[in-house]
CSV table of C-alpha atoms and ligand atoms in Angstrom, one decimal:
chain,number,residue,atom,x,y,z
A,1,MET,CA,-32.1,-9.2,0.1
A,2,LYS,CA,-29.4,-7.2,1.9
A,3,TYR,CA,-27.1,-4.5,0.5
A,4,SER,CA,-24.3,-2.5,2.0
A,5,ARG,CA,-24.6,1.2,2.4
A,6,ILE,CA,-22.0,3.8,3.3
A,7,LEU,CA,-22.6,5.1,6.8
A,8,GLY,CA,-19.6,7.3,7.3
A,9,THR,CA,-16.2,8.3,5.9
A,10,GLY,CA,-12.9,9.5,7.4
A,11,SER,CA,-9.4,10.3,6.3
A,12,HIS,CA,-6.0,11.3,7.6
A,13,LEU,CA,-2.8,12.8,6.2
A,14,PRO,CA,0.5,12.9,8.0
A,15,ALA,CA,1.6,16.5,8.9
A,16,ARG,CA,4.9,16.6,6.9
A,17,VAL,CA,4.5,18.1,3.5
A,18,MET,CA,6.9,17.8,0.6
A,19,THR,CA,6.4,20.2,-2.3
A,20,ASN,CA,7.7,19.8,-5.8
A,21,ALA,CA,10.2,22.5,-5.0
A,22,ASP,CA,11.5,20.4,-2.1
A,23,LEU,CA,12.0,17.5,-4.5
A,24,GLU,CA,14.1,19.7,-6.8
A,25,ALA,CA,16.7,19.7,-4.0
A,26,ILE,CA,16.8,15.9,-3.8
A,27,VAL,CA,16.7,14.6,-7.4
A,28,ASP,CA,17.2,16.0,-11.0
A,29,THR,CA,13.7,17.2,-11.6
A,30,THR,CA,11.7,20.4,-11.9
A,31,SER,CA,8.4,21.5,-10.4
A,32,ALA,CA,7.1,22.2,-13.9
A,33,TRP,CA,7.9,18.7,-15.1
A,34,ILE,CA,6.1,17.1,-12.2
A,35,ARG,CA,3.1,19.4,-12.5
A,36,GLU,CA,2.8,19.1,-16.3
A,37,ARG,CA,3.3,15.3,-16.5
A,38,THR,CA,1.3,14.2,-13.4
A,39,GLY,CA,-0.7,17.2,-12.0
A,40,ILE,CA,1.0,16.8,-8.6
A,41,GLU,CA,2.0,19.9,-6.6
A,42,LYS,CA,2.8,18.4,-3.2
A,43,ARG,CA,2.4,15.2,-1.1
A,44,HIS,CA,2.2,14.3,2.6
A,45,LEU,CA,4.8,12.0,4.0
A,46,VAL,CA,5.1,10.1,7.3
A,47,SER,CA,7.7,11.1,9.8
A,48,GLU,CA,10.1,8.8,11.5
A,49,GLY,CA,8.2,6.4,13.8
A,50,GLU,CA,4.8,7.2,12.2
A,51,THR,CA,3.2,4.0,10.9
A,52,CYS,CA,0.5,2.7,8.5
A,53,CYS,CA,-1.6,1.7,11.5
A,54,ASP,CA,-1.2,5.3,13.0
A,55,LEU,CA,-2.7,6.8,9.8
A,56,ALA,CA,-5.4,4.1,9.6
A,57,GLU,CA,-6.5,4.6,13.2
A,58,VAL,CA,-7.2,8.3,12.8
A,59,ALA,CA,-9.0,7.8,9.5
A,60,ALA,CA,-11.0,4.9,11.1
A,61,ARG,CA,-12.0,6.9,14.2
A,62,ARG,CA,-13.2,9.7,12.0
A,63,ALA,CA,-15.3,7.4,9.8
A,64,LEU,CA,-16.8,5.7,12.9
A,65,ASP,CA,-17.7,9.2,14.3
A,66,ALA,CA,-19.3,10.2,11.0
A,67,ALA,CA,-21.2,6.9,10.9
A,68,GLY,CA,-22.3,7.1,14.5
A,69,VAL,CA,-21.0,3.6,15.0
A,70,GLN,CA,-19.1,2.4,18.0
A,71,ALA,CA,-15.9,0.3,17.3
A,72,SER,CA,-17.5,-2.5,19.4
A,73,GLU,CA,-20.3,-2.7,16.8
A,74,LEU,CA,-17.9,-3.7,14.0
A,75,ASP,CA,-18.0,-7.3,12.8
A,76,LEU,CA,-15.4,-6.9,10.1
A,77,ILE,CA,-12.1,-4.9,9.8
A,78,LEU,CA,-10.4,-4.8,6.5
A,79,ILE,CA,-7.3,-2.8,5.5
A,80,ALA,CA,-6.1,-2.4,2.0
A,81,THR,CA,-2.4,-1.8,2.2
A,82,THR,CA,0.8,-2.4,0.3
A,83,THR,CA,2.9,-1.1,3.2
A,84,PRO,CA,1.9,-3.1,6.3
A,85,ASP,CA,3.7,-2.3,9.5
A,86,ARG,CA,4.8,-5.9,9.9
A,87,PHE,CA,4.9,-9.2,7.9
A,88,PHE,CA,2.4,-10.3,10.5
A,89,PRO,CA,0.2,-9.7,12.4
A,90,SER,CA,-1.8,-7.9,9.8
A,91,THR,CA,-2.2,-4.1,10.1
A,92,ALA,CA,-5.9,-4.8,10.4
A,93,CYS,CA,-5.2,-6.8,13.6
A,94,LEU,CA,-3.0,-4.0,14.9
A,95,LEU,CA,-5.9,-1.6,14.2
A,96,GLN,CA,-8.4,-3.9,15.9
A,97,GLN,CA,-6.3,-3.8,19.1
A,98,ARG,CA,-6.0,0.0,18.9
A,99,LEU,CA,-9.8,0.3,18.6
A,100,GLY,CA,-10.2,-2.0,21.6
A,101,VAL,CA,-12.3,-4.5,19.6
A,102,ARG,CA,-11.9,-8.3,20.1
A,103,GLY,CA,-13.2,-11.3,18.2
A,104,CYS,CA,-14.4,-10.0,14.8
A,105,PRO,CA,-12.5,-11.0,11.7
A,106,ALA,CA,-9.7,-8.6,10.7
A,107,PHE,CA,-7.3,-8.9,7.7
A,108,ASP,CA,-5.3,-7.0,5.2
A,109,LEU,CA,-5.9,-7.1,1.5
A,110,GLN,CA,-3.0,-6.4,-1.0
A,111,ALA,CA,-4.0,-5.3,-4.5
A,112,VAL,CA,-1.7,-2.2,-4.6
A,113,CYS,CA,-3.5,0.8,-5.9
A,114,ALA,CA,-6.7,-1.1,-6.6
A,115,GLY,CA,-6.7,-2.3,-3.0
A,116,PHE,CA,-9.5,-0.1,-1.7
A,117,VAL,CA,-11.8,-1.1,-4.6
A,118,TYR,CA,-11.0,-4.8,-3.9
A,119,ALA,CA,-11.6,-4.3,-0.2
A,120,MET,CA,-15.0,-2.7,-0.8
A,121,ASP,CA,-16.0,-5.6,-2.9
A,122,VAL,CA,-15.0,-8.1,-0.2
A,123,ALA,CA,-16.7,-6.2,2.6
A,124,ASP,CA,-19.9,-5.8,0.4
A,125,ARG,CA,-20.0,-9.6,0.0
A,126,PHE,CA,-19.7,-10.2,3.8
A,127,ILE,CA,-22.6,-7.8,4.3
A,128,ARG,CA,-24.8,-9.2,1.5
A,129,THR,CA,-24.4,-12.8,2.8
A,130,GLY,CA,-25.3,-11.7,6.3
A,131,ALA,CA,-21.8,-12.5,7.6
A,132,ALA,CA,-21.3,-8.9,8.7
A,133,GLN,CA,-23.7,-6.1,9.7
A,134,ARG,CA,-21.1,-3.3,10.1
A,135,ALA,CA,-17.7,-3.3,8.3
A,136,LEU,CA,-14.8,-0.9,8.6
A,137,VAL,CA,-12.9,-0.7,5.3
A,138,VAL,CA,-9.6,1.3,5.3
A,139,GLY,CA,-7.0,2.1,2.7
A,140,SER,CA,-3.7,3.1,4.4
A,141,GLU,CA,-0.2,3.5,3.0
A,142,THR,CA,3.3,4.6,3.9
A,143,ILE,CA,4.4,4.3,0.3
A,144,SER,CA,7.3,6.7,1.0
A,145,ARG,CA,9.1,3.9,2.8
A,146,ILE,CA,9.2,1.8,-0.4
A,147,LEU,CA,10.5,4.6,-2.7
A,148,ASP,CA,14.0,4.9,-4.0
A,149,TRP,CA,14.6,8.6,-3.2
A,150,THR,CA,17.4,8.7,-5.8
A,151,ASP,CA,15.0,7.6,-8.6
A,152,ARG,CA,13.3,10.7,-10.1
A,153,THR,CA,11.0,8.5,-12.2
A,154,THR,CA,9.2,7.2,-9.2
A,155,CYS,CA,9.9,9.2,-6.0
A,156,VAL,CA,8.1,12.3,-7.3
A,157,LEU,CA,4.8,10.4,-7.8
A,158,PHE,CA,3.7,9.1,-4.4
A,159,GLY,CA,2.5,10.2,-1.0
A,160,ASP,CA,1.3,8.7,2.3
A,161,GLY,CA,-2.2,8.8,3.9
A,162,ALA,CA,-5.3,6.9,4.9
A,163,GLY,CA,-9.0,6.9,4.2
A,164,ALA,CA,-11.8,4.8,5.7
A,165,VAL,CA,-15.5,4.0,5.3
A,166,VAL,CA,-17.9,2.3,7.6
A,167,LEU,CA,-20.4,0.1,5.7
A,168,GLY,CA,-23.7,-1.0,7.2
A,169,SER,CA,-26.3,-3.5,6.2
A,170,ALA,CA,-29.4,-2.0,4.4
A,171,ASP,CA,-32.5,-3.0,2.5
A,172,GLU,CA,-31.5,-0.9,-0.6
A,173,PRO,CA,-28.1,-0.3,-2.3
A,174,GLY,CA,-25.7,1.2,-1.3
A,175,ILE,CA,-23.1,-0.6,-3.3
A,176,VAL,CA,-24.8,-1.3,-6.6
A,177,SER,CA,-22.1,-3.4,-8.2
A,178,SER,CA,-18.4,-4.0,-8.1
A,179,HIS,CA,-16.1,-5.3,-10.8
A,180,LEU,CA,-12.6,-6.7,-10.1
A,181,HIS,CA,-9.8,-7.9,-12.5
A,182,ALA,CA,-6.2,-8.8,-12.5
A,183,ASP,CA,-3.5,-9.8,-15.0
A,184,GLY,CA,-0.2,-11.1,-13.6
A,185,ALA,CA,1.3,-11.1,-17.0
A,186,TYR,CA,2.2,-7.5,-16.3
A,187,LYS,CA,4.0,-8.3,-13.0
A,188,ASP,CA,7.3,-6.8,-14.1
A,189,LEU,CA,6.0,-3.4,-15.3
A,190,LEU,CA,5.2,-2.1,-11.8
A,191,GLN,CA,6.7,-3.9,-8.8
A,192,VAL,CA,8.7,-3.9,-5.6
A,193,PRO,CA,11.0,-6.9,-6.5
A,194,GLY,CA,12.3,-7.7,-3.0
A,195,GLY,CA,10.6,-10.1,-0.6
A,196,ILE,CA,11.0,-13.5,1.0
A,197,GLY,CA,10.8,-15.3,-2.3
A,198,ASN,CA,14.4,-14.0,-2.9
A,199,GLY,CA,15.7,-15.3,0.4
A,200,ARG,CA,15.8,-13.2,3.5
A,201,PRO,CA,14.0,-9.9,3.2
A,202,GLU,CA,16.1,-6.9,2.0
A,203,ALA,CA,15.3,-3.3,1.3
A,204,ALA,CA,13.4,-3.0,-1.9
A,205,PHE,CA,11.7,-0.1,-3.8
A,206,ILE,CA,9.1,0.6,-6.4
A,207,GLU,CA,10.2,0.1,-10.0
A,208,MET,CA,7.9,1.2,-12.8
A,209,LYS,CA,8.0,1.3,-16.5
A,210,GLY,CA,5.9,4.5,-16.3
A,211,ASN,CA,4.8,5.1,-19.9
A,212,GLU,CA,3.9,1.4,-20.5
A,213,VAL,CA,1.9,1.4,-17.3
A,214,PHE,CA,0.2,4.7,-18.4
A,215,ARG,CA,-0.9,3.2,-21.8
A,216,VAL,CA,-2.4,0.1,-20.2
A,217,ALA,CA,-4.0,2.1,-17.4
A,218,VAL,CA,-5.9,4.5,-19.7
A,219,THR,CA,-7.3,1.7,-22.0
A,220,THR,CA,-8.1,-0.6,-19.0
A,221,LEU,CA,-9.9,2.1,-17.0
A,222,GLY,CA,-11.9,3.0,-20.1
A,223,ARG,CA,-13.1,-0.6,-20.4
A,224,ILE,CA,-14.0,-0.9,-16.7
A,225,VAL,CA,-16.2,2.2,-17.1
A,226,ASP,CA,-18.1,0.5,-20.0
A,227,GLU,CA,-18.3,-2.8,-18.1
A,228,THR,CA,-19.8,-1.1,-15.0
A,229,LEU,CA,-22.4,0.8,-16.9
A,230,GLN,CA,-23.4,-2.1,-19.1
A,231,ALA,CA,-23.7,-4.4,-16.1
A,232,ASN,CA,-26.3,-2.1,-14.6
A,233,GLY,CA,-28.0,-0.9,-17.8
A,234,LEU,CA,-26.9,2.6,-17.1
A,235,SER,CA,-25.7,5.4,-19.4
A,236,ARG,CA,-22.9,7.8,-18.8
A,237,SER,CA,-25.2,10.6,-17.7
A,238,ASP,CA,-26.4,8.4,-14.8
A,239,VAL,CA,-23.0,8.9,-13.0
A,240,ASP,CA,-23.0,12.0,-10.8
A,241,TRP,CA,-19.4,11.7,-9.5
A,242,LEU,CA,-16.2,10.0,-10.6
A,243,ILE,CA,-13.9,9.2,-7.7
A,244,PRO,CA,-10.8,7.8,-9.4
A,245,HIS,CA,-7.6,6.4,-8.1
A,246,GLN,CA,-5.2,9.4,-8.0
A,247,ALA,CA,-2.1,8.4,-10.0
A,248,ASN,CA,-1.9,11.0,-12.7
A,249,ILE,CA,-4.2,13.9,-13.7
A,250,ARG,CA,-3.8,12.8,-17.4
A,251,ILE,CA,-5.2,9.3,-16.7
A,252,ILE,CA,-8.0,10.9,-14.7
A,253,GLN,CA,-8.9,13.3,-17.5
A,254,ALA,CA,-8.9,10.4,-20.0
A,255,THR,CA,-11.4,8.5,-17.9
A,256,ALA,CA,-13.6,11.6,-17.4
A,257,ARG,CA,-13.7,12.1,-21.2
A,258,LYS,CA,-14.7,8.4,-21.5
A,259,LEU,CA,-17.6,9.2,-19.2
A,260,ASP,CA,-18.3,12.5,-20.8
A,261,LEU,CA,-18.1,14.0,-17.4
A,262,PRO,CA,-16.9,17.6,-16.9
A,263,MET,CA,-13.9,17.8,-14.5
A,264,GLU,CA,-16.1,19.6,-12.0
A,265,ARG,CA,-17.8,16.2,-11.4
A,266,VAL,CA,-14.5,14.4,-10.8
A,267,VAL,CA,-13.0,14.4,-7.4
A,268,VAL,CA,-9.3,15.3,-7.8
A,269,THR,CA,-6.8,15.2,-5.0
A,270,VAL,CA,-3.7,14.1,-6.9
A,271,ASP,CA,-2.5,17.7,-6.9
A,272,ALA,CA,-2.3,17.8,-3.1
A,273,HIS,CA,-1.7,14.2,-2.1
A,274,GLY,CA,0.2,12.6,-5.0
A,275,ASN,CA,-0.5,8.9,-5.5
A,276,THR,CA,-1.3,7.4,-2.1
A,277,SER,CA,-2.0,3.9,-3.6
A,278,SER,CA,-4.9,2.2,-1.8
A,279,ALA,CA,-5.6,5.3,0.3
A,280,SER,CA,-6.2,7.6,-2.6
A,281,ILE,CA,-9.9,6.8,-3.3
A,282,PRO,CA,-11.1,6.9,0.3
A,283,LEU,CA,-9.1,10.1,0.9
A,284,ALA,CA,-10.7,11.8,-2.1
A,285,PHE,CA,-14.1,10.4,-1.2
A,286,ASP,CA,-14.0,11.7,2.3
A,287,GLN,CA,-12.8,15.1,1.2
A,288,ALA,CA,-15.7,15.5,-1.2
A,289,VAL,CA,-18.2,14.3,1.3
A,290,ARG,CA,-17.0,16.6,4.0
A,291,ASP,CA,-16.8,19.7,1.8
A,292,GLY,CA,-20.4,19.1,0.8
A,293,ARG,CA,-19.8,18.3,-2.9
A,294,ILE,CA,-21.1,14.7,-2.7
A,295,ARG,CA,-24.7,14.4,-1.5
A,296,ARG,CA,-26.9,11.6,-0.4
A,297,GLY,CA,-28.7,9.9,-3.3
A,298,GLU,CA,-26.0,10.6,-5.9
A,299,MET,CA,-24.4,7.9,-8.1
A,300,LEU,CA,-20.7,7.5,-7.5
A,301,LEU,CA,-18.2,5.6,-9.6
A,302,MET,CA,-14.9,4.6,-8.1
A,303,GLU,CA,-12.2,3.1,-10.3
A,304,ALA,CA,-8.6,2.1,-9.8
A,305,PHE,CA,-5.6,0.5,-11.5
A,306,GLY,CA,-2.4,-0.7,-9.9
A,307,GLY,CA,0.5,-3.1,-9.7
A,308,GLY,CA,-0.2,-6.7,-10.7
A,309,PHE,CA,-1.8,-5.4,-12.7
A,310,THR,CA,-5.0,-5.2,-10.7
A,311,TRP,CA,-8.0,-3.0,-11.5
A,312,GLY,CA,-11.6,-2.6,-10.7
A,313,SER,CA,-14.6,-0.4,-10.0
A,314,VAL,CA,-17.4,0.1,-7.4
A,315,LEU,CA,-20.7,1.8,-8.3
A,316,ILE,CA,-22.4,3.3,-5.3
A,317,ARG,CA,-25.8,5.0,-4.7
A,318,TYR,CA,-24.6,7.3,-1.9
B,401,ACO,N1,11.8,14.9,-13.7
B,401,ACO,C1,12.2,15.3,-14.9
B,401,ACO,N2,12.3,14.4,-15.9
B,401,ACO,C2,11.8,13.1,-15.7
B,401,ACO,C3,11.3,12.7,-14.5
B,401,ACO,C4,11.3,13.7,-13.4
B,401,ACO,N3,10.8,13.4,-12.2
B,401,ACO,N4,11.0,11.4,-14.5
B,401,ACO,C5,11.2,11.0,-15.8
B,401,ACO,N5,11.8,12.1,-16.5
B,401,ACO,C6,12.2,12.1,-17.9
B,401,ACO,C7,12.5,10.7,-18.4
B,401,ACO,O1,13.8,10.3,-18.1
B,401,ACO,C8,12.4,10.9,-19.9
B,401,ACO,O2,13.5,11.5,-20.4
B,401,ACO,P1,14.1,11.1,-21.9
B,401,ACO,O3,13.0,11.5,-22.8
B,401,ACO,O4,15.3,12.0,-22.0
B,401,ACO,O5,14.3,9.6,-21.8
B,401,ACO,C9,11.2,11.9,-20.0
B,401,ACO,O6,11.1,12.5,-18.7
B,401,ACO,C10,9.9,11.3,-20.3
B,401,ACO,O7,9.7,10.1,-19.5
B,401,ACO,P2,8.4,9.3,-19.6
B,401,ACO,O8,8.5,8.2,-18.6
B,401,ACO,O9,8.1,8.9,-21.0
B,401,ACO,O10,7.3,10.3,-19.1
B,401,ACO,P3,5.7,10.2,-19.1
B,401,ACO,O11,5.1,11.3,-19.8
B,401,ACO,O12,5.2,8.8,-19.4
B,401,ACO,O13,5.4,10.4,-17.5
B,401,ACO,C11,4.8,9.1,-15.6
B,401,ACO,C12,5.9,9.5,-16.6
B,401,ACO,C13,4.3,10.4,-14.9
B,401,ACO,C14,5.4,8.1,-14.6
B,401,ACO,C15,3.6,8.5,-16.4
B,401,ACO,O14,4.1,7.6,-17.3
B,401,ACO,C16,2.6,7.8,-15.5
B,401,ACO,O15,1.9,8.4,-14.8
B,401,ACO,N6,2.5,6.5,-15.6
B,401,ACO,C17,1.4,5.7,-14.9
B,401,ACO,C18,1.6,5.6,-13.4
B,401,ACO,C19,0.5,4.8,-12.8
B,401,ACO,O16,-0.7,5.0,-13.1
B,401,ACO,N7,0.8,3.8,-12.0
B,401,ACO,C20,-0.3,2.8,-11.6
B,401,ACO,C21,-0.6,3.0,-10.2
B,401,ACO,S1,0.8,3.0,-9.1
B,401,ACO,C22,0.8,1.6,-8.2
B,401,ACO,O17,0.0,0.7,-8.5
B,401,ACO,C23,1.8,1.4,-7.1
């Protein structure tokens, strides 16, 4: 029996920083409102000409270095993104070319903020079946490009960035289990309505019924925690670290309470990064690995909720 194990992590944030105070000059908001309702203090944004693939490449190279794996050893490249550079080729193919790799499968996966959790599940299945030995899984986003910068209800929430992990085949987990769900009945609560289904592509931006999304997110993430623990016969005290999707500190606190975990055991980056969609979990993960908080052998629970709605979890023995 084969399992996948995390060999290395990496991440990258664009240099440009926008604080809450900077946003006060753009839309009718206050630093205090943003901080109190979301926990966000600042976010990083791409500059003109900086792309999703640029962010992904830096994060990927850092993860490869940390893993001690050459790009030529990869046999799967997977990018979770909602903001690909082109309709096609996929950003994963663009990244493959940048890394100088040829031949291995490379594709994008779109599950909005749950994208990284979805991509980990898919990569894990490649490795478990023997179809891949070494997989690069990236979450990379330039969400700032699909924001309406005149809409204070959305533009204050998001940021750009990328995170990556290299997975390798191992005899023991590794990824213990993953649990994915979606419910398209909620398609209109959180969406970018533009696209080729409406004719020729036009500019389109995130629209969200924030407080309805909030309510569903809190209950759904509570359920996914129970589902993950029950599937493995574990209790809440078996989880050492919660690495949640970083949308809102209040949603994160609610999930931590559900797990009975003190906030010191929750990796929080929403204050400094905002919501970076599919990049938020690998960004947070890499930060906590590099600063020494997360150690080998510990049990990690990743969970995410996003547009679709999509949601899921990954339980990892790191
Ligand atoms: N500054 C000041 N006031 C604001 C702002 C702002 N930036 N935005 C909204 N307000 C106002 C509203 O207009 C409203 O005013 P009113 O009472 O006069 O009508 C008031 O603040 C309260 O608005 P709510 O939307 O009820 O505020 P809420 O406490 O729900 O917070 C938020 C809004 C932060 C968006 C929250 O609902 C949330 O986090 N939702 C979930 C987001 C999420 O998890 N998304 C999923 C992942 S994202 C993805 O998949 C792409």
